[in-house]
Amino acid sequence: MSTPLVKLRDVRKSFGSVEVLRGIDLEVDSGEVCCIIGPSGCGKSTLLRCINHLERVDGGEVQVDGARIGYRRSGNRLIELPERDIARQRADIGMVFQRFNLFPHMTVLENLLEAPCRVKREPREEVRERARELLERVGLAAREDAYPGQLSGGQQQRVAIARALAMRPKVMLFDEPTSALDPELVGEVLATMRDLAADGMTMLLVTHEIGFAREVGSTLVFMDEGTIVEHGDPREIIAAPSHERTRSFLSKVL
């Protein structure tokens, strides 16, 4: 059997006295689209942020492509890696947030060039060619000289996706990427993500778009109170959830 591309083992995270993640075990294979759903405050976004070490785990471990994220082992102790090493690990883990987080003073093209050139030290002309191909892929080739403030929310989010892809990540994390968009703009972002899934990109996606999860997802994770309540085939879970808590949640969002 192949080794999972993303592996979480007994991951725990607390903020003060509030335990947000309570021993999460999860494996995601290469090319899989893992959709994560659940009520607000159940730990979904924190889970994603632990995968790329934007949040430090309090227990357990996260691995991406066999590498422990954020730490090295020294005897029985885990020691946090230097920030430069963490930055190198993050280069393999693309992340798209609810808010687009584009640099407002940079053009669309400059937003895509920044990280590969600065973090990976890649040649600017090589990155420029790749960036233009990505902008064409997300339908924004004609807007490379525009600034984020000149774009719609849906366009900005597609630029954010292209920017993450410019780093050539092994896995993409999406934290409710359509939640900040007007309803008529949601479809264009989901179409871009649908194309990524079809191309075999490994994705973990926190979403309220149940239809997208049913259509595109390889697996569905339902979380509640910091735990995984149900995990399996999206179509089976959405049609006939095994747990009462899952049934109650889906009855409110379908």
Short mmCIF file of N, CA and C in Angstrom, two decimals, residues 17-194:
data_model
loop_
_atom_site.label_atom_id
_atom_site.label_comp_id
_atom_site.label_asym_id
_atom_site.label_seq_id
_atom_site.Cartn_x
_atom_site.Cartn_y
_atom_site.Cartn_z
N SER A 17 -7.72 27.17 28.03
CA SER A 17 -8.35 25.97 28.61
C SER A 17 -9.27 25.26 27.63
N VAL A 18 -9.40 25.79 26.40
CA VAL A 18 -10.31 25.21 25.42
C VAL A 18 -9.54 24.25 24.51
N GLU A 19 -9.89 22.98 24.56
CA GLU A 19 -9.27 21.98 23.70
C GLU A 19 -9.99 21.97 22.35
N VAL A 20 -9.33 22.46 21.31
CA VAL A 20 -9.95 22.65 20.01
C VAL A 20 -9.83 21.41 19.14
N LEU A 21 -8.71 20.71 19.23
CA LEU A 21 -8.51 19.44 18.54
C LEU A 21 -8.20 18.37 19.57
N ARG A 22 -8.94 17.28 19.52
CA ARG A 22 -8.87 16.28 20.59
C ARG A 22 -8.42 14.93 20.04
N GLY A 23 -7.18 14.88 19.58
CA GLY A 23 -6.64 13.60 19.13
C GLY A 23 -7.10 13.23 17.73
N ILE A 24 -6.78 14.06 16.75
CA ILE A 24 -7.22 13.84 15.37
C ILE A 24 -6.29 12.86 14.67
N ASP A 25 -6.87 11.82 14.10
CA ASP A 25 -6.16 10.88 13.23
C ASP A 25 -6.77 10.98 11.84
N LEU A 26 -5.94 11.24 10.84
CA LEU A 26 -6.45 11.41 9.48
C LEU A 26 -5.33 11.13 8.49
N GLU A 27 -5.68 10.41 7.41
CA GLU A 27 -4.73 10.16 6.33
C GLU A 27 -5.37 10.57 5.01
N VAL A 28 -4.57 11.23 4.17
CA VAL A 28 -5.03 11.68 2.86
C VAL A 28 -4.02 11.20 1.83
N ASP A 29 -4.46 10.42 0.87
CA ASP A 29 -3.58 9.89 -0.16
C ASP A 29 -3.33 10.91 -1.26
N SER A 30 -2.28 10.69 -2.02
CA SER A 30 -1.96 11.55 -3.15
C SER A 30 -3.12 11.55 -4.14
N GLY A 31 -3.52 12.73 -4.59
CA GLY A 31 -4.61 12.87 -5.54
C GLY A 31 -5.99 12.88 -4.93
N GLU A 32 -6.07 12.72 -3.61
CA GLU A 32 -7.37 12.68 -2.93
C GLU A 32 -7.88 14.09 -2.64
N VAL A 33 -9.19 14.27 -2.69
CA VAL A 33 -9.83 15.52 -2.31
C VAL A 33 -10.62 15.24 -1.03
N CYS A 34 -10.10 15.73 0.08
CA CYS A 34 -10.70 15.50 1.39
C CYS A 34 -11.48 16.74 1.80
N CYS A 35 -12.80 16.62 1.87
CA CYS A 35 -13.67 17.73 2.23
C CYS A 35 -14.03 17.63 3.71
N ILE A 36 -13.84 18.73 4.43
CA ILE A 36 -14.06 18.76 5.88
C ILE A 36 -15.23 19.69 6.17
N ILE A 37 -16.25 19.15 6.81
CA ILE A 37 -17.43 19.93 7.15
C ILE A 37 -17.69 19.84 8.65
N GLY A 38 -18.56 20.72 9.13
CA GLY A 38 -18.91 20.71 10.54
C GLY A 38 -19.33 22.09 11.00
N PRO A 39 -19.90 22.20 12.18
CA PRO A 39 -20.39 23.49 12.68
C PRO A 39 -19.24 24.44 12.97
N SER A 40 -19.55 25.73 13.03
CA SER A 40 -18.55 26.73 13.36
C SER A 40 -17.95 26.44 14.74
N GLY A 41 -16.64 26.59 14.83
CA GLY A 41 -15.97 26.40 16.11
C GLY A 41 -15.61 24.97 16.44
N CYS A 42 -15.79 24.06 15.46
CA CYS A 42 -15.52 22.64 15.76
C CYS A 42 -14.05 22.27 15.55
N GLY A 43 -13.24 23.20 15.03
CA GLY A 43 -11.81 22.91 14.88
C GLY A 43 -11.35 22.71 13.45
N LYS A 44 -12.22 22.93 12.46
CA LYS A 44 -11.87 22.66 11.07
C LYS A 44 -10.70 23.51 10.60
N SER A 45 -10.81 24.83 10.78
CA SER A 45 -9.76 25.73 10.31
C SER A 45 -8.46 25.52 11.10
N THR A 46 -8.57 25.28 12.38
CA THR A 46 -7.39 25.00 13.19
C THR A 46 -6.67 23.76 12.69
N LEU A 47 -7.43 22.76 12.29
CA LEU A 47 -6.83 21.54 11.75
C LEU A 47 -5.98 21.86 10.53
N LEU A 48 -6.51 22.64 9.59
CA LEU A 48 -5.74 23.01 8.41
C LEU A 48 -4.48 23.79 8.80
N ARG A 49 -4.62 24.71 9.73
CA ARG A 49 -3.50 25.57 10.11
C ARG A 49 -2.41 24.78 10.84
N CYS A 50 -2.77 23.66 11.44
CA CYS A 50 -1.76 22.79 12.06
C CYS A 50 -0.98 22.03 10.99
N ILE A 51 -1.61 21.75 9.85
CA ILE A 51 -0.93 20.98 8.82
C ILE A 51 0.26 21.75 8.27
N ASN A 52 0.14 23.07 8.11
CA ASN A 52 1.30 23.83 7.62
C ASN A 52 1.98 24.63 8.73
N HIS A 53 1.70 24.29 9.97
CA HIS A 53 2.39 24.84 11.14
C HIS A 53 2.14 26.33 11.33
N LEU A 54 1.02 26.82 10.82
CA LEU A 54 0.59 28.16 11.21
C LEU A 54 0.12 28.15 12.66
N GLU A 55 -0.31 26.98 13.11
CA GLU A 55 -0.59 26.75 14.53
C GLU A 55 0.30 25.60 15.00
N ARG A 56 0.94 25.77 16.14
CA ARG A 56 1.76 24.70 16.70
C ARG A 56 0.85 23.65 17.35
N VAL A 57 1.11 22.39 17.09
CA VAL A 57 0.34 21.34 17.75
C VAL A 57 0.82 21.20 19.19
N ASP A 58 -0.10 20.83 20.08
CA ASP A 58 0.26 20.58 21.47
C ASP A 58 0.56 19.11 21.73
N GLY A 59 0.16 18.26 20.79
CA GLY A 59 0.42 16.84 20.92
C GLY A 59 0.21 16.14 19.59
N GLY A 60 0.81 14.97 19.44
CA GLY A 60 0.70 14.25 18.18
C GLY A 60 1.65 14.82 17.14
N GLU A 61 1.44 14.43 15.88
CA GLU A 61 2.32 14.92 14.84
C GLU A 61 1.60 14.99 13.50
N VAL A 62 2.14 15.86 12.64
CA VAL A 62 1.66 16.03 11.28
C VAL A 62 2.80 15.68 10.34
N GLN A 63 2.52 14.84 9.34
CA GLN A 63 3.50 14.51 8.32
C GLN A 63 2.95 14.85 6.95
N VAL A 64 3.80 15.40 6.09
CA VAL A 64 3.48 15.62 4.69
C VAL A 64 4.58 14.98 3.86
N ASP A 65 4.20 14.05 3.03
CA ASP A 65 5.14 13.30 2.19
C ASP A 65 6.26 12.70 3.02
N GLY A 66 5.88 12.16 4.18
CA GLY A 66 6.83 11.46 5.04
C GLY A 66 7.65 12.34 5.97
N ALA A 67 7.55 13.66 5.83
CA ALA A 67 8.34 14.57 6.67
C ALA A 67 7.49 15.12 7.81
N ARG A 68 8.02 15.08 9.02
CA ARG A 68 7.33 15.67 10.16
C ARG A 68 7.34 17.19 10.02
N ILE A 69 6.17 17.80 10.13
CA ILE A 69 6.04 19.24 9.91
C ILE A 69 6.29 20.00 11.21
N GLY A 70 7.24 20.93 11.14
CA GLY A 70 7.45 21.87 12.24
C GLY A 70 8.40 21.42 13.32
N TYR A 71 8.76 20.14 13.35
CA TYR A 71 9.56 19.63 14.45
C TYR A 71 10.57 18.59 13.98
N ARG A 72 11.60 18.40 14.80
CA ARG A 72 12.49 17.25 14.65
C ARG A 72 12.56 16.55 16.00
N ARG A 73 12.82 15.26 15.94
CA ARG A 73 12.90 14.49 17.18
C ARG A 73 14.34 14.44 17.68
N SER A 74 14.50 14.67 18.98
CA SER A 74 15.79 14.53 19.63
C SER A 74 15.58 13.64 20.86
N GLY A 75 15.92 12.36 20.72
CA GLY A 75 15.61 11.40 21.77
C GLY A 75 14.11 11.25 21.92
N ASN A 76 13.61 11.53 23.11
CA ASN A 76 12.17 11.47 23.35
C ASN A 76 11.48 12.82 23.23
N ARG A 77 12.24 13.85 22.80
CA ARG A 77 11.69 15.20 22.74
C ARG A 77 11.51 15.63 21.30
N LEU A 78 10.51 16.49 21.09
CA LEU A 78 10.32 17.15 19.80
C LEU A 78 10.77 18.59 19.92
N ILE A 79 11.63 19.01 19.01
CA ILE A 79 12.19 20.35 19.03
C ILE A 79 11.70 21.08 17.79
N GLU A 80 11.16 22.28 17.98
CA GLU A 80 10.64 23.03 16.85
C GLU A 80 11.77 23.43 15.91
N LEU A 81 11.51 23.30 14.62
CA LEU A 81 12.50 23.65 13.61
C LEU A 81 12.71 25.16 13.54
N PRO A 82 13.86 25.60 13.07
CA PRO A 82 14.05 27.04 12.81
C PRO A 82 13.06 27.53 11.77
N GLU A 83 12.74 28.80 11.82
CA GLU A 83 11.73 29.37 10.93
C GLU A 83 12.09 29.17 9.45
N ARG A 84 13.36 29.22 9.11
CA ARG A 84 13.74 29.03 7.70
C ARG A 84 13.41 27.62 7.22
N ASP A 85 13.55 26.63 8.11
CA ASP A 85 13.22 25.25 7.74
C ASP A 85 11.71 25.07 7.63
N ILE A 86 10.98 25.72 8.53
CA ILE A 86 9.52 25.66 8.45
C ILE A 86 9.03 26.32 7.17
N ALA A 87 9.65 27.43 6.79
CA ALA A 87 9.28 28.10 5.54
C ALA A 87 9.50 27.19 4.35
N ARG A 88 10.58 26.41 4.37
CA ARG A 88 10.82 25.47 3.27
C ARG A 88 9.75 24.40 3.22
N GLN A 89 9.32 23.94 4.41
CA GLN A 89 8.24 22.94 4.44
C GLN A 89 6.93 23.53 3.93
N ARG A 90 6.65 24.76 4.32
CA ARG A 90 5.41 25.40 3.88
C ARG A 90 5.37 25.60 2.37
N ALA A 91 6.54 25.69 1.75
CA ALA A 91 6.58 25.86 0.30
C ALA A 91 5.93 24.69 -0.42
N ASP A 92 5.87 23.53 0.24
CA ASP A 92 5.24 22.34 -0.35
C ASP A 92 3.75 22.25 -0.02
N ILE A 93 3.24 23.21 0.78
CA ILE A 93 1.86 23.14 1.26
C ILE A 93 1.17 24.46 0.91
N GLY A 94 0.46 24.48 -0.20
CA GLY A 94 -0.26 25.69 -0.59
C GLY A 94 -1.48 25.90 0.28
N MET A 95 -1.79 27.16 0.57
CA MET A 95 -2.97 27.44 1.39
C MET A 95 -3.72 28.64 0.83
N VAL A 96 -5.04 28.48 0.74
CA VAL A 96 -5.93 29.54 0.28
C VAL A 96 -6.90 29.82 1.42
N PHE A 97 -6.98 31.10 1.82
CA PHE A 97 -7.75 31.49 2.99
C PHE A 97 -9.13 32.02 2.60
N GLN A 98 -9.97 32.25 3.61
CA GLN A 98 -11.29 32.85 3.37
C GLN A 98 -11.12 34.23 2.74
N ARG A 99 -10.23 35.02 3.31
CA ARG A 99 -9.90 36.32 2.75
C ARG A 99 -8.67 36.15 1.88
N PHE A 100 -8.59 36.89 0.82
CA PHE A 100 -7.68 36.55 -0.25
C PHE A 100 -6.22 36.78 0.10
N ASN A 101 -5.95 37.74 1.00
CA ASN A 101 -4.59 37.98 1.49
C ASN A 101 -3.60 38.30 0.38
N LEU A 102 -4.08 38.93 -0.69
CA LEU A 102 -3.16 39.37 -1.74
C LEU A 102 -2.45 40.65 -1.30
N PHE A 103 -1.27 40.89 -1.86
CA PHE A 103 -0.56 42.12 -1.57
C PHE A 103 -1.21 43.25 -2.39
N PRO A 104 -1.86 44.22 -1.73
CA PRO A 104 -2.64 45.21 -2.48
C PRO A 104 -1.80 46.15 -3.33
N HIS A 105 -0.53 46.32 -2.97
CA HIS A 105 0.34 47.25 -3.70
C HIS A 105 1.05 46.58 -4.87
N MET A 106 0.80 45.29 -5.07
CA MET A 106 1.41 44.55 -6.18
C MET A 106 0.37 44.19 -7.22
N THR A 107 0.79 44.13 -8.48
CA THR A 107 -0.13 43.67 -9.52
C THR A 107 -0.40 42.17 -9.34
N VAL A 108 -1.36 41.69 -10.09
CA VAL A 108 -1.69 40.26 -10.05
C VAL A 108 -0.45 39.43 -10.35
N LEU A 109 0.27 39.77 -11.40
CA LEU A 109 1.46 39.00 -11.77
C LEU A 109 2.52 39.08 -10.68
N GLU A 110 2.74 40.26 -10.12
CA GLU A 110 3.74 40.42 -9.07
C GLU A 110 3.38 39.60 -7.84
N ASN A 111 2.09 39.47 -7.53
CA ASN A 111 1.66 38.62 -6.42
C ASN A 111 2.11 37.18 -6.61
N LEU A 112 2.06 36.70 -7.86
CA LEU A 112 2.44 35.32 -8.14
C LEU A 112 3.95 35.13 -8.13
N LEU A 113 4.69 36.18 -8.47
CA LEU A 113 6.15 36.07 -8.54
C LEU A 113 6.82 36.09 -7.18
N GLU A 114 6.19 36.75 -6.22
CA GLU A 114 6.85 37.09 -4.96
C GLU A 114 7.43 35.88 -4.23
N ALA A 115 6.59 34.90 -3.90
CA ALA A 115 7.07 33.79 -3.06
C ALA A 115 8.06 32.87 -3.78
N PRO A 116 7.80 32.43 -5.02
CA PRO A 116 8.80 31.58 -5.67
C PRO A 116 10.17 32.25 -5.82
N CYS A 117 10.17 33.54 -6.10
CA CYS A 117 11.43 34.25 -6.27
C CYS A 117 12.12 34.51 -4.93
N ARG A 118 11.33 34.88 -3.91
CA ARG A 118 11.92 35.26 -2.63
C ARG A 118 12.21 34.05 -1.75
N VAL A 119 11.28 33.09 -1.69
CA VAL A 119 11.44 31.94 -0.79
C VAL A 119 12.26 30.84 -1.45
N LYS A 120 11.93 30.51 -2.69
CA LYS A 120 12.63 29.43 -3.38
C LYS A 120 13.83 29.89 -4.21
N ARG A 121 13.98 31.21 -4.33
CA ARG A 121 15.10 31.77 -5.10
C ARG A 121 15.10 31.29 -6.55
N GLU A 122 13.93 31.11 -7.11
CA GLU A 122 13.84 30.68 -8.50
C GLU A 122 14.07 31.86 -9.44
N PRO A 123 14.60 31.59 -10.63
CA PRO A 123 14.83 32.68 -11.59
C PRO A 123 13.53 33.39 -11.96
N ARG A 124 13.57 34.71 -11.96
CA ARG A 124 12.36 35.50 -12.13
C ARG A 124 11.67 35.23 -13.47
N GLU A 125 12.44 35.11 -14.54
CA GLU A 125 11.83 34.90 -15.84
C GLU A 125 11.17 33.53 -15.93
N GLU A 126 11.77 32.54 -15.31
CA GLU A 126 11.17 31.20 -15.28
C GLU A 126 9.85 31.23 -14.51
N VAL A 127 9.84 31.92 -13.38
CA VAL A 127 8.61 32.01 -12.58
C VAL A 127 7.56 32.82 -13.33
N ARG A 128 7.99 33.87 -14.03
CA ARG A 128 7.04 34.71 -14.77
C ARG A 128 6.29 33.88 -15.82
N GLU A 129 7.01 33.02 -16.51
CA GLU A 129 6.37 32.17 -17.52
C GLU A 129 5.35 31.23 -16.87
N ARG A 130 5.74 30.62 -15.74
CA ARG A 130 4.82 29.72 -15.04
C ARG A 130 3.62 30.48 -14.50
N ALA A 131 3.85 31.70 -13.98
CA ALA A 131 2.76 32.50 -13.42
C ALA A 131 1.74 32.84 -14.50
N ARG A 132 2.21 33.19 -15.69
CA ARG A 132 1.28 33.52 -16.77
C ARG A 132 0.47 32.30 -17.19
N GLU A 133 1.09 31.13 -17.18
CA GLU A 133 0.35 29.91 -17.49
C GLU A 133 -0.73 29.65 -16.44
N LEU A 134 -0.41 29.92 -15.18
CA LEU A 134 -1.39 29.71 -14.11
C LEU A 134 -2.53 30.71 -14.21
N LEU A 135 -2.23 31.94 -14.54
CA LEU A 135 -3.29 32.94 -14.69
C LEU A 135 -4.22 32.57 -15.85
N GLU A 136 -3.65 32.02 -16.89
CA GLU A 136 -4.50 31.54 -17.99
C GLU A 136 -5.36 30.38 -17.52
N ARG A 137 -4.78 29.52 -16.72
CA ARG A 137 -5.51 28.36 -16.20
C ARG A 137 -6.72 28.77 -15.37
N VAL A 138 -6.60 29.86 -14.61
CA VAL A 138 -7.72 30.31 -13.77
C VAL A 138 -8.56 31.39 -14.46
N GLY A 139 -8.29 31.60 -15.75
CA GLY A 139 -9.13 32.51 -16.53
C GLY A 139 -8.85 33.98 -16.31
N LEU A 140 -7.62 34.33 -15.93
CA LEU A 140 -7.32 35.73 -15.61
C LEU A 140 -6.06 36.22 -16.34
N ALA A 141 -5.75 35.63 -17.47
CA ALA A 141 -4.55 36.02 -18.20
C ALA A 141 -4.58 37.49 -18.57
N ALA A 142 -5.77 38.03 -18.84
CA ALA A 142 -5.88 39.42 -19.28
C ALA A 142 -5.74 40.42 -18.13
N ARG A 143 -5.68 39.92 -16.89
CA ARG A 143 -5.66 40.84 -15.74
C ARG A 143 -4.32 40.84 -15.01
N GLU A 144 -3.25 40.41 -15.65
CA GLU A 144 -1.98 40.29 -14.94
C GLU A 144 -1.45 41.63 -14.45
N ASP A 145 -1.80 42.72 -15.10
CA ASP A 145 -1.31 44.04 -14.70
C ASP A 145 -2.28 44.78 -13.78
N ALA A 146 -3.41 44.15 -13.47
CA ALA A 146 -4.38 44.77 -12.57
C ALA A 146 -3.91 44.64 -11.12
N TYR A 147 -4.42 45.53 -10.27
CA TYR A 147 -4.17 45.43 -8.84
C TYR A 147 -5.37 44.74 -8.17
N PRO A 148 -5.15 44.07 -7.03
CA PRO A 148 -6.26 43.35 -6.38
C PRO A 148 -7.52 44.19 -6.21
N GLY A 149 -7.37 45.46 -5.87
CA GLY A 149 -8.53 46.31 -5.65
C GLY A 149 -9.36 46.55 -6.90
N GLN A 150 -8.82 46.22 -8.05
CA GLN A 150 -9.55 46.38 -9.31
C GLN A 150 -10.29 45.11 -9.72
N LEU A 151 -10.21 44.06 -8.90
CA LEU A 151 -10.81 42.77 -9.22
C LEU A 151 -12.01 42.49 -8.33
N SER A 152 -12.90 41.66 -8.82
CA SER A 152 -14.01 41.18 -8.00
C SER A 152 -13.48 40.20 -6.96
N GLY A 153 -14.31 39.88 -5.98
CA GLY A 153 -13.89 38.91 -4.96
C GLY A 153 -13.56 37.55 -5.55
N GLY A 154 -14.38 37.11 -6.50
CA GLY A 154 -14.12 35.82 -7.13
C GLY A 154 -12.81 35.82 -7.90
N GLN A 155 -12.52 36.93 -8.58
CA GLN A 155 -11.26 37.03 -9.30
C GLN A 155 -10.07 37.04 -8.34
N GLN A 156 -10.21 37.77 -7.23
CA GLN A 156 -9.13 37.81 -6.25
C GLN A 156 -8.86 36.42 -5.68
N GLN A 157 -9.93 35.66 -5.44
CA GLN A 157 -9.72 34.33 -4.88
C GLN A 157 -9.06 33.41 -5.91
N ARG A 158 -9.39 33.58 -7.18
CA ARG A 158 -8.72 32.78 -8.21
C ARG A 158 -7.25 33.16 -8.33
N VAL A 159 -6.94 34.44 -8.15
CA VAL A 159 -5.54 34.85 -8.11
C VAL A 159 -4.84 34.21 -6.92
N ALA A 160 -5.52 34.17 -5.77
CA ALA A 160 -4.93 33.55 -4.58
C ALA A 160 -4.63 32.07 -4.82
N ILE A 161 -5.52 31.38 -5.54
CA ILE A 161 -5.29 29.98 -5.87
C ILE A 161 -4.08 29.86 -6.78
N ALA A 162 -4.02 30.71 -7.81
CA ALA A 162 -2.88 30.68 -8.73
C ALA A 162 -1.58 30.98 -7.99
N ARG A 163 -1.63 31.93 -7.05
CA ARG A 163 -0.43 32.28 -6.28
C ARG A 163 0.07 31.07 -5.48
N ALA A 164 -0.85 30.34 -4.85
CA ALA A 164 -0.45 29.15 -4.11
C ALA A 164 0.14 28.09 -5.05
N LEU A 165 -0.45 27.94 -6.22
CA LEU A 165 0.03 26.95 -7.17
C LEU A 165 1.40 27.32 -7.74
N ALA A 166 1.72 28.61 -7.74
CA ALA A 166 3.01 29.05 -8.29
C ALA A 166 4.19 28.45 -7.53
N MET A 167 3.95 28.02 -6.29
CA MET A 167 5.01 27.40 -5.48
C MET A 167 5.15 25.91 -5.79
N ARG A 168 4.31 25.40 -6.68
CA ARG A 168 4.30 23.98 -7.05
C ARG A 168 4.19 23.07 -5.81
N PRO A 169 3.13 23.28 -5.03
CA PRO A 169 2.98 22.53 -3.78
C PRO A 169 2.61 21.07 -4.02
N LYS A 170 2.87 20.25 -3.01
CA LYS A 170 2.48 18.84 -3.05
C LYS A 170 1.02 18.68 -2.64
N VAL A 171 0.52 19.60 -1.84
CA VAL A 171 -0.86 19.53 -1.35
C VAL A 171 -1.39 20.96 -1.24
N MET A 172 -2.71 21.10 -1.47
CA MET A 172 -3.36 22.41 -1.34
C MET A 172 -4.38 22.35 -0.21
N LEU A 173 -4.35 23.37 0.66
CA LEU A 173 -5.32 23.52 1.74
C LEU A 173 -6.23 24.70 1.42
N PHE A 174 -7.53 24.49 1.55
CA PHE A 174 -8.51 25.54 1.28
C PHE A 174 -9.36 25.74 2.53
N ASP A 175 -9.30 26.93 3.10
CA ASP A 175 -10.07 27.22 4.32
C ASP A 175 -11.30 28.04 3.95
N GLU A 176 -12.41 27.37 3.68
CA GLU A 176 -13.67 28.00 3.30
C GLU A 176 -13.44 29.08 2.24
N PRO A 177 -12.91 28.69 1.09
CA PRO A 177 -12.47 29.69 0.10
C PRO A 177 -13.60 30.47 -0.54
N THR A 178 -14.85 30.04 -0.39
CA THR A 178 -15.96 30.77 -1.00
C THR A 178 -16.82 31.51 0.01
N SER A 179 -16.48 31.42 1.31
CA SER A 179 -17.39 31.96 2.33
C SER A 179 -17.47 33.48 2.32
N ALA A 180 -16.42 34.16 1.81
CA ALA A 180 -16.42 35.62 1.80
C ALA A 180 -16.96 36.19 0.49
N LEU A 181 -17.43 35.33 -0.41
CA LEU A 181 -17.83 35.77 -1.74
C LEU A 181 -19.33 35.98 -1.84
N ASP A 182 -19.73 36.90 -2.70
CA ASP A 182 -21.13 37.02 -3.06
C ASP A 182 -21.57 35.74 -3.75
N PRO A 183 -22.82 35.32 -3.56
CA PRO A 183 -23.27 34.03 -4.11
C PRO A 183 -23.00 33.85 -5.60
N GLU A 184 -23.12 34.92 -6.39
CA GLU A 184 -22.94 34.77 -7.84
C GLU A 184 -21.48 34.56 -8.23
N LEU A 185 -20.55 34.77 -7.30
CA LEU A 185 -19.13 34.59 -7.59
C LEU A 185 -18.59 33.24 -7.13
N VAL A 186 -19.37 32.50 -6.37
CA VAL A 186 -18.92 31.24 -5.81
C VAL A 186 -18.59 30.24 -6.91
N GLY A 187 -19.42 30.18 -7.93
CA GLY A 187 -19.28 29.17 -8.97
C GLY A 187 -17.95 29.21 -9.68
N GLU A 188 -17.42 30.43 -9.93
CA GLU A 188 -16.17 30.53 -10.68
C GLU A 188 -14.99 29.99 -9.87
N VAL A 189 -15.04 30.17 -8.57
CA VAL A 189 -13.97 29.64 -7.72
C VAL A 189 -14.08 28.12 -7.62
N LEU A 190 -15.29 27.62 -7.43
CA LEU A 190 -15.48 26.17 -7.36
C LEU A 190 -15.08 25.50 -8.68
N ALA A 191 -15.32 26.17 -9.80
CA ALA A 191 -14.93 25.61 -11.10
C ALA A 191 -13.41 25.46 -11.17
N THR A 192 -12.68 26.45 -10.67
CA THR A 192 -11.22 26.36 -10.65
C THR A 192 -10.77 25.19 -9.78
N MET A 193 -11.39 25.02 -8.63
CA MET A 193 -11.03 23.92 -7.73
C MET A 193 -11.41 22.58 -8.33
N ARG A 194 -12.51 22.55 -9.04
CA ARG A 194 -12.93 21.32 -9.71
C ARG A 194 -11.89 20.90 -10.75
#
